N, CA and C of each residue as an Amber inpcrd file, in Angstrom:
protein
   663
  -3.7370000  -0.1470000   9.0490000  -2.9580000   0.4070000  10.0970000
  -2.9680000  -0.4840000  11.3070000  -1.8580000  -0.5260000  12.0510000
  -1.8350000  -1.3300000  13.2400000  -2.3950000  -0.5920000  14.4180000
  -2.9930000  -1.3250000  15.2990000  -3.5990000  -0.7300000  16.5080000
  -2.5730000  -0.6360000  17.5910000  -1.6370000   0.2980000  17.4320000
  -0.5530000   0.4330000  18.4350000  -0.3940000   1.9090000  18.8160000
  -1.4950000   2.6340000  18.9080000  -1.4320000   4.0700000  19.2430000
  -0.9290000   4.2460000  20.6630000  -0.4520000   5.4750000  20.9120000
   0.1300000   5.7820000  22.1980000  -0.8990000   5.7690000  23.3190000
  -0.3900000   5.4170000  24.4950000  -1.2960000   5.4880000  25.6710000
  -1.3810000   6.9370000  26.1610000  -2.1180000   7.7320000  25.4380000
  -2.2210000   9.1510000  25.7500000  -3.6020000   9.6330000  25.3930000
  -4.0460000  10.6940000  26.1220000  -5.3480000  11.2540000  25.8290000
  -5.2810000  12.0970000  24.5610000  -4.0710000  12.4430000  24.1650000
  -3.8900000  13.2490000  22.9610000  -3.6960000  12.3130000  21.7860000
  -4.5690000  12.5030000  20.7850000  -4.5280000  11.6620000  19.5930000
  -4.5460000  12.5200000  18.3710000  -4.0450000  11.9910000  17.2510000
  -4.1370000  12.6790000  15.9810000  -3.2600000  13.9260000  15.9700000
  -3.8160000  15.0390000  15.5350000  -3.0450000  16.2830000  15.4540000
  -2.6220000  16.8250000  16.8330000  -3.4180000  16.5380000  17.8190000
  -3.0740000  16.9630000  19.1670000  -1.7910000  16.2360000  19.6390000
  -1.7220000  14.9860000  19.3620000  -0.5380000  14.2100000  19.6980000
   0.6980000  14.6870000  18.9270000   0.4590000  15.0330000  17.6850000
   1.5840000  15.5030000  16.8300000   2.0810000  16.8570000  17.2960000
   1.2060000  17.7270000  17.7590000   1.6190000  19.0660000  18.2040000
   2.2640000  19.0370000  19.6060000   1.9950000  17.9890000  20.3650000
   2.6210000  17.8590000  21.6540000   3.9990000  17.2350000  21.5450000
   5.0100000  17.9790000  21.9390000   6.4020000  17.5430000  21.7400000
   6.7110000  16.2420000  22.4360000   6.2510000  16.0730000  23.6600000
   6.5220000  14.8720000  24.4160000   5.9020000  13.6790000  23.7910000
   4.6120000  13.7440000  23.4070000   3.9110000  12.6730000  22.7730000
   4.5290000  12.3320000  21.4420000   4.9290000  13.3800000  20.7260000
   5.6040000  13.1960000  19.4170000   6.8870000  12.4640000  19.5630000
   7.6470000  12.8020000  20.5870000   8.9710000  12.1320000  20.8220000
   8.7990000  10.6540000  21.1820000   7.7580000  10.3530000  21.9540000
   7.5090000   8.9310000  22.2840000   7.1600000   8.1570000  21.0490000
   6.3380000   8.7470000  20.1720000   5.9630000   8.0900000  18.9300000
   7.1450000   7.7930000  18.0390000   8.0520000   8.8480000  17.9630000
   9.2570000   8.6550000  17.1590000  10.1540000   7.5660000  17.7230000
  10.2650000   7.5340000  19.0190000  11.0990000   6.5150000  19.6670000
  10.5680000   5.1000000  19.3880000   9.2200000   4.9530000  19.4840000
   8.6370000   3.6370000  19.2240000   8.7980000   3.2300000  17.7660000
   8.6720000   4.2340000  16.8940000   8.7960000   3.9810000  15.4540000
  10.2150000   3.5210000  15.0960000  11.1950000   4.1550000  15.7010000
  12.6110000   3.8340000  15.4440000  12.8610000   2.4070000  15.9450000
  12.3060000   2.1020000  17.1400000  12.5440000   0.7530000  17.7090000
  11.9120000  -0.2980000  16.8270000  10.7860000  -0.0400000  16.2010000
  10.0790000  -1.0470000  15.4770000  10.7200000  -1.2860000  14.0960000
  11.3080000  -0.2450000  13.4900000  11.8680000  -0.3800000  12.1530000
  13.3760000  -0.2790000  12.0740000  14.0620000  -0.2470000  13.1920000
  15.5070000  -0.0900000  13.1810000  16.2660000  -1.1950000  12.4590000
  15.6640000  -2.3790000  12.4720000  16.3500000  -3.5190000  11.8060000
  15.7680000  -3.8490000  10.4380000  14.7540000  -3.1170000  10.0250000
  14.1390000  -3.3740000   8.7280000  15.0040000  -2.7990000   7.6280000
  15.1770000  -3.5560000   6.5740000  16.0950000  -3.1480000   5.4900000
  15.4010000  -3.3340000   4.1390000  15.5820000  -2.3260000   3.2780000
  15.0850000  -2.4270000   1.9060000  16.1500000  -3.0890000   1.0520000
  15.8310000  -4.2840000   0.5690000  16.8320000  -5.0750000  -0.1630000
  17.2020000  -4.4860000  -1.5430000  16.2420000  -3.8720000  -2.2110000
  16.4770000  -3.3440000  -3.5570000  16.1080000  -1.8600000  -3.5890000
  17.1340000  -0.9850000  -3.5060000  16.9000000   0.4610000  -3.5230000
  16.4550000   0.9600000  -4.8940000  16.5930000   0.1560000  -5.9170000
  16.2760000   0.5620000  -7.2940000  14.8930000   0.1070000  -7.7090000
  14.1820000  -0.5410000  -6.8080000  12.7970000  -0.9720000  -7.1230000
  11.8620000   0.0230000  -6.5180000  11.1860000   0.7640000  -7.3990000
  10.2820000   1.8300000  -6.9710000   9.1090000   1.2820000  -6.1370000
   8.5750000   0.1820000  -6.5680000   7.4030000  -0.3970000  -5.8690000
   7.7360000  -0.8570000  -4.4440000   8.9350000  -1.5340000  -4.3420000
   9.3600000  -1.9720000  -2.9990000   9.6080000  -0.7750000  -2.0980000
  10.1920000   0.2800000  -2.6200000  10.4790000   1.4920000  -1.8480000
   9.2180000   2.1320000  -1.3890000   8.2270000   2.2620000  -2.3040000
   6.9650000   2.9050000  -1.9760000   6.2080000   2.0930000  -0.9110000
   6.1520000   0.7790000  -1.0740000   5.5000000  -0.0870000  -0.1010000
   6.1290000   0.0430000   1.2870000   7.4500000   0.1160000   1.3090000
   8.1540000   0.2130000   2.5630000   7.7940000   1.5480000   3.2420000
   7.7790000   2.6430000   2.4950000   7.4200000   3.9350000   3.0490000
   5.9550000   3.9480000   3.5680000   5.0590000   3.3530000   2.7810000
   3.6560000   3.2770000   3.1510000   3.4960000   2.5520000   4.4700000
   4.2200000   1.4480000   4.6440000   4.1640000   0.6400000   5.8610000
   4.6020000   1.4450000   7.0740000   5.6930000   2.1810000   6.9180000
   6.2320000   2.9690000   8.0290000   5.3070000   4.1290000   8.3720000
   4.8290000   4.8250000   7.3270000   3.9180000   5.9720000   7.5420000
   2.6020000   5.5320000   8.2030000   2.0660000   4.4350000   7.7410000
   0.8180000   3.8970000   8.3130000   1.0250000   3.5950000   9.7960000
   2.1670000   3.0050000  10.1130000   2.4960000   2.7100000  11.5300000
   2.6000000   3.9840000  12.3340000   3.2950000   4.9900000  11.7650000
   3.4590000   6.2830000  12.4170000   2.1040000   6.9080000  12.6960000
   1.2060000   6.9230000  11.7230000  -0.1130000   7.5250000  11.9150000
  -0.9150000   6.7850000  12.9820000  -0.7900000   5.4810000  12.9810000
  -1.4810000   4.6740000  14.0620000  -0.9650000   5.0080000  15.4250000
   0.3440000   5.1510000  15.5230000   0.9520000   5.4620000  16.8140000
   0.4930000   6.8440000  17.3370000   0.2700000   7.7410000  16.3840000
  -0.1730000   9.0860000  16.7890000  -1.6900000   9.1560000  17.0570000
  -2.3460000   8.0790000  16.7410000  -3.7710000   7.9950000  17.0580000
  -4.7150000   8.3220000  15.9210000  -4.1730000   8.4890000  14.7300000
  -5.0510000   8.6940000  13.5150000  -5.7330000   7.3840000  13.2180000
  -6.9120000   7.5040000  12.6090000  -7.7090000   6.2970000  12.2010000
  -7.7070000   6.1300000  10.6910000  -7.6610000   4.9100000  10.2380000
  -7.6770000   4.6190000   8.8330000  -9.0950000   4.6660000   8.3120000
  -9.2370000   5.2420000   7.1060000 -10.5350000   5.3490000   6.4740000
 -10.8550000   4.0550000   5.7590000 -11.9660000   3.4000000   6.0790000
 -12.2410000   2.0420000   5.5350000 -13.5290000   2.0090000   4.7070000
 -14.1660000   3.1560000   4.4710000 -15.4410000   3.1050000   3.7610000
 -15.3110000   2.4580000   2.3800000 -14.1980000   2.7350000   1.7190000
 -13.9500000   2.1610000   0.3880000 -13.9870000   0.6420000   0.4590000
 -13.3490000   0.0690000   1.4960000 -13.3270000  -1.3900000   1.6330000
 -14.7070000  -1.9320000   1.9550000 -15.5310000  -1.1730000   2.7640000
 -16.8680000  -1.6280000   3.0650000 -17.6880000  -1.7940000   1.7950000
 -17.6130000  -0.7980000   0.9290000 -18.3750000  -0.8300000  -0.3120000
 -17.9170000  -2.0240000  -1.1920000 -16.5900000  -2.1460000  -1.3340000
 -16.0490000  -3.1520000  -2.2260000 -16.3290000  -4.5690000  -1.7000000
 -16.2250000  -4.7230000  -0.4180000 -16.5000000  -6.0320000   0.1720000
 -17.9800000  -6.4280000   0.0130000 -18.9010000  -5.4590000   0.1150000
 -20.2900000  -5.7240000  -0.0460000 -20.5710000  -6.1590000  -1.4900000
 -20.0390000  -5.4130000  -2.4160000 -20.2540000  -5.7360000  -3.8770000
 -19.5900000  -7.0800000  -4.2120000 -18.4550000  -7.3470000  -3.6640000
 -17.7990000  -8.6450000  -3.9610000 -18.5800000  -9.7970000  -3.4040000
 -19.2200000  -9.5980000  -2.2520000 -20.0680000 -10.6180000  -1.6840000
 -21.2760000 -10.9310000  -2.5980000 -21.8790000  -9.8280000  -3.1410000
 -22.9440000 -10.0220000  -4.0910000 -22.5150000 -10.7680000  -5.3210000
 -21.3300000 -10.4300000  -5.8350000 -20.7700000 -11.0610000  -6.9910000
 -20.5630000 -12.5580000  -6.7720000 -20.0520000 -12.8970000  -5.6140000
 -19.8390000 -14.2940000  -5.2470000 -21.1850000 -15.0820000  -5.1850000
 -22.1760000 -14.4240000  -4.5820000 -23.4830000 -15.0800000  -4.5000000
 -24.0850000 -15.3510000  -5.8620000 -23.9990000 -14.2800000  -6.7340000
 -24.5040000 -14.4640000  -8.1150000 -23.7730000 -15.6280000  -8.8180000
 -22.4190000 -15.6250000  -8.6220000 -21.6100000 -16.6190000  -9.2860000
 -21.8920000 -18.0520000  -8.8320000 -22.0390000 -18.2130000  -7.5230000
 -22.3250000 -19.5350000  -6.9590000 -23.7130000 -20.0240000  -7.3840000
 -24.6810000 -19.1640000  -7.2740000 -26.0630000 -19.5710000  -7.6220000
 -26.1780000 -19.8930000  -9.0890000 -25.6130000 -19.0060000  -9.9080000
 -25.7040000 -19.2210000 -11.3680000 -24.9390000 -20.4250000 -11.9090000
 -23.8310000 -20.7100000 -11.2750000 -22.9880000 -21.8410000 -11.8170000
 -23.1580000 -23.1540000 -11.0640000 -23.6280000 -23.1310000  -9.8450000
 -23.7150000 -24.3920000  -9.0720000 -25.1520000 -24.7830000  -8.7330000
 -25.9380000 -23.8090000  -8.2370000 -27.3050000 -24.2040000  -7.7700000
 -28.3030000 -24.2380000  -8.9390000 -28.3090000 -23.2280000  -9.7490000
 -29.2950000 -23.1520000 -10.8440000 -28.9970000 -24.2570000 -11.8800000
 -30.0590000 -24.8540000 -12.3980000 -29.9630000 -25.9360000 -13.3710000
 -30.3280000 -25.5100000 -14.7690000 -29.4890000 -25.8610000 -15.7170000
 -29.7410000 -25.5350000 -17.1200000 -30.3800000 -26.7490000 -17.7800000
 -31.4210000 -26.6600000 -18.6310000 -32.0090000 -25.4000000 -19.1440000
 -33.2080000 -24.9410000 -18.4240000 -33.6580000 -25.6810000 -17.3760000
 -34.9070000 -25.2850000 -16.6840000 -34.8610000 -23.9120000 -16.0820000
 -33.7150000 -23.5200000 -15.6100000 -33.5690000 -22.2030000 -14.9720000
 -32.6170000 -21.2880000 -15.7610000 -32.7480000 -21.3780000 -17.0730000
 -31.7980000 -20.5980000 -17.8930000 -31.9550000 -19.0940000 -17.7000000
 -33.1320000 -18.6290000 -17.4520000 -33.3370000 -17.1940000 -17.2340000
 -32.7450000 -16.7280000 -15.9180000 -32.8240000 -17.6060000 -14.9290000
 -32.1670000 -17.2740000 -13.6360000 -30.6660000 -17.2470000 -13.7940000
 -30.1740000 -18.2080000 -14.6050000 -28.7120000 -18.2220000 -14.8570000
 -28.2640000 -16.9300000 -15.5870000 -29.0900000 -16.4900000 -16.5680000
 -28.7570000 -15.2760000 -17.3110000 -28.7550000 -14.0770000 -16.3570000
 -29.7580000 -14.0680000 -15.4500000 -29.8400000 -12.9900000 -14.4730000
 -28.6130000 -12.9560000 -13.5790000 -28.1400000 -14.1620000 -13.1680000
 -26.9330000 -14.2330000 -12.3120000 -25.7210000 -13.7970000 -13.0340000
 -25.6360000 -14.1290000 -14.3410000 -24.4790000 -13.6410000 -15.1680000
 -24.4950000 -12.1600000 -15.2290000 -25.6890000 -11.6020000 -15.4980000
 -25.8270000 -10.1130000 -15.5970000 -25.4720000  -9.4640000 -14.2720000
 -25.9320000 -10.0960000 -13.1450000 -25.6560000  -9.5350000 -11.8240000
 -24.1890000  -9.5780000 -11.4920000 -23.5160000 -10.6630000 -11.8880000
 -22.0530000 -10.8160000 -11.6120000 -21.3130000  -9.7070000 -12.3370000
 -21.5290000  -9.5700000 -13.6240000 -20.7940000  -8.5430000 -14.3810000
 -21.1570000  -7.1120000 -13.9620000 -22.3660000  -6.9350000 -13.4980000
 -22.7820000  -5.6090000 -13.0200000 -21.9720000  -5.2890000 -11.7550000
 -21.7730000  -6.2640000 -10.9220000 -20.9390000  -6.0750000  -9.7110000
 -19.4950000  -5.7300000 -10.0470000 -18.9710000  -6.3810000 -11.0750000
 -17.5760000  -6.1320000 -11.4870000 -17.4290000  -4.6750000 -12.0200000
 -18.4550000  -4.2320000 -12.7410000 -18.4260000  -2.8280000 -13.2560000
 -18.6000000  -1.8380000 -12.1150000 -19.4310000  -2.2150000 -11.1280000
 -19.6290000  -1.3570000  -9.9610000 -18.3250000  -1.1880000  -9.1640000
 -17.5500000  -2.1870000  -9.1250000 -16.2320000  -2.1170000  -8.3960000
 -15.3500000  -1.0460000  -9.0530000 -15.3510000  -0.9870000 -10.3850000
 -14.5690000   0.0180000 -11.1180000 -15.0900000   1.4070000 -10.8180000
 -16.4350000   1.5840000 -10.7300000 -16.9720000   2.8870000 -10.4300000
 -16.6620000   3.2970000  -9.0030000 -16.6430000   2.3560000  -8.0680000
 -16.3410000   2.6670000  -6.6780000 -14.9100000   3.2330000  -6.5910000
 -13.9600000   2.5950000  -7.3180000 -12.5920000   3.0600000  -7.3190000
 -12.4800000   4.4430000  -7.9770000 -13.2390000   4.6000000  -9.0840000
 -13.1290000   5.8490000  -9.8790000 -13.6580000   7.0530000  -9.0810000
 -14.7800000   6.8590000  -8.4120000 -15.4240000   7.9640000  -7.6800000
 -14.9620000   8.1190000  -6.2540000 -14.0730000   7.2740000  -5.8030000
 -13.6050000   7.3770000  -4.4490000 -12.6420000   8.6010000  -4.3110000
 -12.7750000   9.3570000  -3.2320000 -11.8680000  10.5130000  -3.0010000
 -10.4500000  10.1100000  -2.8200000 -10.1970000   8.8170000  -2.4280000
  -8.8400000   8.3520000  -2.2240000  -8.3040000   7.6480000  -3.4740000
  -8.9620000   7.8320000  -4.6010000  -8.4960000   7.2270000  -5.8650000
  -7.1090000   7.7780000  -6.2160000  -6.1200000   6.9000000  -6.4140000
  -4.7810000   7.3570000  -6.7230000  -3.9150000   7.6240000  -5.5370000
  -4.4970000   7.5390000  -4.3400000  -3.7470000   7.7680000  -3.1060000
  -3.4520000   6.4990000  -2.3560000  -2.2770000   6.4670000  -1.6970000
  -1.8290000   5.2220000  -1.0440000  -2.3360000   5.0630000   0.3870000
  -2.5590000   6.1850000   1.0610000  -2.8590000   6.1800000   2.4630000
  -4.0760000   7.0830000   2.7300000  -5.0310000   6.6130000   3.5620000
  -6.1740000   7.4260000   3.9580000  -6.3090000   7.3680000   5.4830000
  -6.5900000   8.5290000   6.0640000  -6.6870000   8.5640000   7.5170000
  -7.5160000   9.7830000   7.9460000  -7.8830000   9.7930000   9.2130000
  -8.6490000  10.8870000   9.7500000  -8.4330000  11.0030000  11.2660000
  -8.9130000  12.1010000  11.8230000  -8.8660000  12.2520000  13.2590000
  -9.7040000  11.1770000  13.9390000  -9.3310000  10.7100000  15.1270000
 -10.1430000   9.7250000  15.8260000 -11.4890000  10.2520000  16.1330000
 -12.5110000   9.3890000  16.0260000 -13.9140000   9.7700000  16.2720000
 -14.6240000   8.7330000  17.1130000 -15.7690000   9.0580000  17.6400000
 -16.5260000   8.1600000  18.4800000 -17.0950000   6.9920000  17.6760000
 -17.5030000   5.9430000  18.3750000 -18.0570000   4.7750000  17.6440000
 -19.3810000   5.1120000  16.9510000 -20.1510000   5.9630000  17.5850000
 -21.4330000   6.3500000  16.9520000 -21.2170000   7.1110000  15.6500000
 -20.1760000   7.9510000  15.6320000 -19.8840000   8.6990000  14.3860000
 -19.3550000   7.7740000  13.3300000 -18.5300000   6.7780000  13.7730000
 -17.9940000   5.7910000  12.8040000 -19.1100000   5.0490000  12.1160000
 -20.0940000   4.6250000  12.9400000 -21.2440000   3.8320000  12.3660000
 -22.0780000   4.6960000  11.4410000 -22.2700000   5.9780000  11.7930000
 -23.0760000   6.8440000  10.9740000 -22.4140000   7.1480000   9.6190000
 -21.0700000   7.0000000   9.5930000 -20.3070000   7.2830000   8.4000000
 -19.8440000   6.0030000   7.7330000 -20.4600000   4.8910000   8.0910000
 -19.9940000   3.5950000   7.6210000 -19.9930000   3.5090000   6.0720000
 -21.0190000   4.0850000   5.5170000 -21.1570000   3.9940000   4.0410000
 -20.8520000   5.3340000   3.3410000 -20.7340000   6.3900000   4.1600000
 -20.5260000   7.7150000   3.5600000 -19.0620000   8.0900000   3.6610000
 -18.5130000   8.6060000   2.6010000 -17.1270000   9.0420000   2.6220000
 -16.9600000  10.2010000   3.5940000 -15.9890000  10.1040000   4.4860000
 -15.7650000  11.0970000   5.4790000 -15.1780000  12.3550000   4.8590000
 -15.9110000  13.4700000   4.9100000 -15.4560000  14.7280000   4.3370000
 -14.2100000  15.2950000   5.0580000 -13.9910000  14.8140000   6.2770000
 -12.8450000  15.3520000   7.0620000 -11.6310000  14.4420000   6.9170000
 -11.6860000  13.4470000   6.0590000 -10.5980000  12.5070000   5.9040000
  -9.4280000  13.1570000   5.0870000  -8.2430000  12.5660000   5.3180000
  -7.0700000  13.0380000   4.6040000  -6.4960000  11.8630000   3.7490000
  -5.9210000  12.2240000   2.6580000  -5.3670000  11.1920000   1.7470000
  -3.9310000  11.5570000   1.3390000  -3.0900000  10.5510000   1.3870000
  -1.6750000  10.7910000   1.0990000  -1.2320000  10.0120000  -0.1430000
  -0.4810000  10.6790000  -1.0060000   0.0510000  10.0410000  -2.1900000
   1.5590000  10.1300000  -2.1730000   2.1970000   9.0000000  -2.5380000
   3.6910000   8.9470000  -2.5410000   4.0800000   8.5730000  -3.9260000
   4.9840000   9.3920000  -4.5650000   5.4480000   9.0520000  -5.9230000
   6.9040000   9.4470000  -6.0840000   7.5800000   8.7080000  -6.9660000
   9.0160000   8.9260000  -7.1950000   9.2270000   9.5310000  -8.5680000
  10.0180000  10.6130000  -8.5980000  10.4340000  11.2390000  -9.8430000
  11.8380000  10.6540000 -10.1620000  11.8610000   9.7260000 -11.1050000
  13.1180000   8.9790000 -11.3680000  14.2370000   9.8600000 -11.8040000
  14.0520000  10.8350000 -12.7640000  15.1690000  11.6380000 -13.2540000
  15.8710000  12.4160000 -12.1210000  15.1550000  12.8760000 -11.1410000
  15.7700000  13.7070000 -10.0810000  15.9300000  12.8920000  -8.7950000
  15.4420000  11.6590000  -8.7460000  15.5070000  10.8370000  -7.5510000
  14.8230000  11.5310000  -6.3600000  13.7570000  12.2640000  -6.6480000
  12.9810000  12.9390000  -5.6220000  11.7120000  12.1730000  -5.3140000
  11.4860000  11.9490000  -3.9990000  10.2800000  11.2970000  -3.5280000
   9.2790000  12.3740000  -3.1280000   8.1140000  12.3660000  -3.7860000
   7.0900000  13.4140000  -3.4860000   6.0580000  12.8460000  -2.5420000
   5.7720000  13.6340000  -1.5120000   4.7400000  13.3060000  -0.5510000
   3.6580000  14.3620000  -0.6300000   2.4210000  13.9320000  -0.8330000
   1.2920000  14.8810000  -0.9960000   0.1490000  14.4490000  -0.0590000
  -0.3470000  15.4210000   0.7150000  -1.5190000  15.1560000   1.5800000
  -2.6650000  16.0980000   1.1450000  -3.8310000  15.5370000   0.9710000
  -4.9440000  16.3420000   0.4890000  -6.2390000  15.9640000   1.2100000
  -7.1770000  16.8640000   1.2100000  -8.5610000  16.5530000   1.6630000
  -9.4930000  17.3160000   0.7830000 -10.7600000  17.4970000   1.1650000
 -11.7210000  18.0940000   0.2980000 -11.4990000  19.5890000   0.0360000
 -10.7080000  20.2200000   0.9240000 -10.5770000  21.6580000   0.7910000
  -9.1530000  22.1760000   0.4430000  -8.1180000  21.3800000   0.7400000
  -6.7960000  21.8910000   0.4800000  -5.7910000  20.7180000   0.3350000
  -4.6120000  21.0790000  -0.0780000  -3.5250000  20.0280000  -0.1520000
  -2.1490000  20.6720000   0.0610000  -1.2360000  19.9020000   0.5440000
   0.1230000  20.3230000   0.7240000   1.0470000  19.2230000   0.1970000
   2.2390000  19.5870000  -0.2330000   3.1600000  18.5550000  -0.7390000
   4.6040000  19.0150000  -0.5500000   5.4760000  18.0790000  -0.5800000
   6.9480000  18.3580000  -0.4670000   7.6760000  17.2270000  -1.1710000
   8.9090000  17.5250000  -1.6400000   9.7400000  16.5690000  -2.3040000
  11.0490000  16.4430000  -1.5940000  11.5210000  15.2040000  -1.4420000
  12.7710000  14.9400000  -0.7200000  13.6150000  13.9560000  -1.5340000
  14.9210000  14.1890000  -1.5670000  15.7930000  13.2940000  -2.2690000
  15.8270000  11.8890000  -1.5480000  15.8090000  10.8450000  -2.3210000
  15.7820000   9.5000000  -1.7460000  16.9570000   9.2580000  -0.8470000
  18.0680000   9.9240000  -1.0860000  19.2710000   9.7510000  -0.2390000
  19.0530000  10.1870000   1.1730000  18.0660000  11.0840000   1.4140000
  17.7780000  11.5430000   2.7200000  16.8690000  10.5820000   3.4890000
  16.2360000   9.6740000   2.7540000  15.3290000   8.7530000   3.3800000
  15.9650000   7.3780000   3.6360000  16.9150000   7.0010000   2.7540000
  17.5240000   5.6900000   2.9020000  19.0340000   5.8150000   2.8760000
  19.7050000   4.9430000   3.6470000  21.1610000   4.8420000   3.6290000
  21.5740000   3.9860000   2.4090000  22.8470000   3.9450000   2.1480000
  23.3760000   3.1410000   1.0610000  23.1520000   1.6660000   1.3040000
  23.0290000   1.2540000   2.5770000  22.7610000  -0.1360000   2.8980000
  21.3280000  -0.5490000   2.8320000  20.4210000   0.4240000   2.5700000
  19.0200000   0.1320000   2.4810000  18.2410000   0.3790000   3.7160000
  18.8430000   0.8790000   4.7620000  18.1370000   1.1750000   6.0240000
  17.4680000   2.5200000   5.9140000  16.2910000   2.6370000   6.4960000
  15.5950000   3.9290000   6.4260000  15.9890000   4.8540000   7.5210000
  16.0410000   6.1650000   7.1700000  16.2870000   7.2060000   8.1810000
  14.9090000   7.5480000   8.7610000  14.5770000   6.8630000   9.8380000
  13.2280000   7.0720000  10.4620000  13.0580000   8.4960000  10.9330000
  14.1120000   9.0900000  11.5200000  14.0250000  10.4600000  11.9900000
  13.6470000  11.4490000  10.8810000  14.3140000  11.2890000   9.7010000
  14.0350000  12.1760000   8.5950000  12.6100000  11.9980000   8.0850000
  12.1820000  10.7800000   7.9300000  10.8070000  10.5210000   7.4490000
   9.7940000  11.0580000   8.4470000   9.9950000  10.8150000   9.7530000
   9.0730000  11.2910000  10.7770000   8.9320000  12.8120000  10.7240000
  10.0790000  13.4900000  10.5860000  10.0460000  14.9730000  10.5320000
   9.3250000  15.4780000   9.2810000   9.5780000  14.8070000   8.1640000
   8.9380000  15.2100000   6.8930000   7.4310000  15.0840000   6.9510000
   6.9760000  13.9490000   7.3900000   5.5540000  13.6640000   7.4710000
   4.8600000  14.5150000   8.5210000   5.5570000  14.7240000   9.6580000
   5.0420000  15.5560000  10.7170000   4.8070000  16.9830000  10.2530000
   5.8050000  17.4780000   9.5150000   5.6660000  18.8760000   8.9860000
   4.4770000  18.9500000   7.9800000   4.3760000  17.9910000   7.1420000
   3.2620000  17.9870000   6.1900000   1.9120000  17.9630000   6.8700000
   1.7790000  17.1300000   7.8810000   0.5510000  17.0060000   8.6380000
   0.2210000  18.3330000   9.3440000   1.2040000  18.9540000   9.9250000
   1.0070000  20.2060000  10.6130000   0.6880000  21.2940000   9.6190000
   1.2890000  21.2660000   8.4380000   1.0430000  22.2750000   7.4020000
  -0.4200000  22.2190000   6.9450000  -0.9240000  21.0110000   6.6670000
  -2.3210000  20.9040000   6.1950000  -3.2790000  21.2330000   7.3530000
  -2.9240000  20.9110000   8.5560000  -3.7340000  21.2870000   9.7160000
  -3.8490000  22.8000000   9.8470000  -2.7320000  23.5530000   9.6270000
  -2.7080000  25.0060000   9.7400000  -3.5080000  25.6280000   8.5790000
  -3.3040000  25.0990000   7.3790000  -4.0330000  25.6240000   6.1940000
  -5.5440000  25.4550000   6.3580000  -5.9250000  24.2570000   6.8450000
  -7.3480000  23.9760000   7.0450000  -7.9020000  24.8640000   8.1680000
  -7.1650000  25.0920000   9.1800000  -7.5880000  25.9260000  10.2910000
  -7.7630000  27.3730000   9.8310000  -6.8440000  27.8480000   9.0010000
  -6.9930000  29.2190000   8.4560000  -8.2220000  29.3630000   7.5480000
  -8.4970000  28.3430000   6.7630000  -9.6600000  28.3740000   5.8410000
 -10.9610000  28.3670000   6.6780000 -10.9830000  27.5890000   7.7250000
 -12.1880000  27.5390000   8.5830000 -12.4080000  28.8940000   9.2940000
 -11.2940000  29.5590000   9.6920000 -11.3690000  30.8330000  10.3410000
 -11.9600000  31.8810000   9.3860000 -11.5110000  31.8520000   8.1200000
 -12.0100000  32.7930000   7.1450000 -13.4880000  32.5800000   6.8390000
 -13.9130000  31.3190000   6.8480000 -15.3400000  31.0250000   6.5810000
 -16.2560000  31.5870000   7.6830000 -15.7450000  31.5920000   8.8840000
 -16.5310000  32.0300000  10.0550000 -16.6180000  33.5570000  10.1560000
 -15.7770000  34.2860000   9.3900000 -15.8030000  35.7550000   9.4170000
 -16.9930000  36.2850000   8.6360000
């Protein structure tokens, strides 16, 4: 996500619920993407990447924060894999250090398998976008390695037979989704209808916020 959030004390869901702040975000979003054009409307991957880019920018403008714990884990494991690979193939000498080389080979492949497990057990597995309400630096550091239970994950998928684009937002307790015809998101020339997308995502965000709030209220009773 880009660091281009609004100059406002209201961030995240508060910014979204405030009409004035929401209008400013929409105006900035339209200005940034008004000249962007999707060259191939029949390429599902290009269309999805374009939508992800716009939605990520929208979330940043509203003050939501991207969830990066998955990348922290993967980067750490990849660093270990590189160290095993360099030591085993460059520094260690065969045959004098053959057991060290075998250990490095084992460590390297263990890291590769660990990467698969990180993806498999990640709560954002299969989702394109992850975000959460803004939090303090101390809270960020405390959750550096722990998956944020309050995070939200968004999945975008296209149903080719019906030309319906499905948007789904989920967290640990609930999920909401909606489907929209591609024709309402893009013009025939490949330009995106920013207003339509902004309204669709805004409604989804507010829906999951309301559902979550209702669930929390019931738990407190």
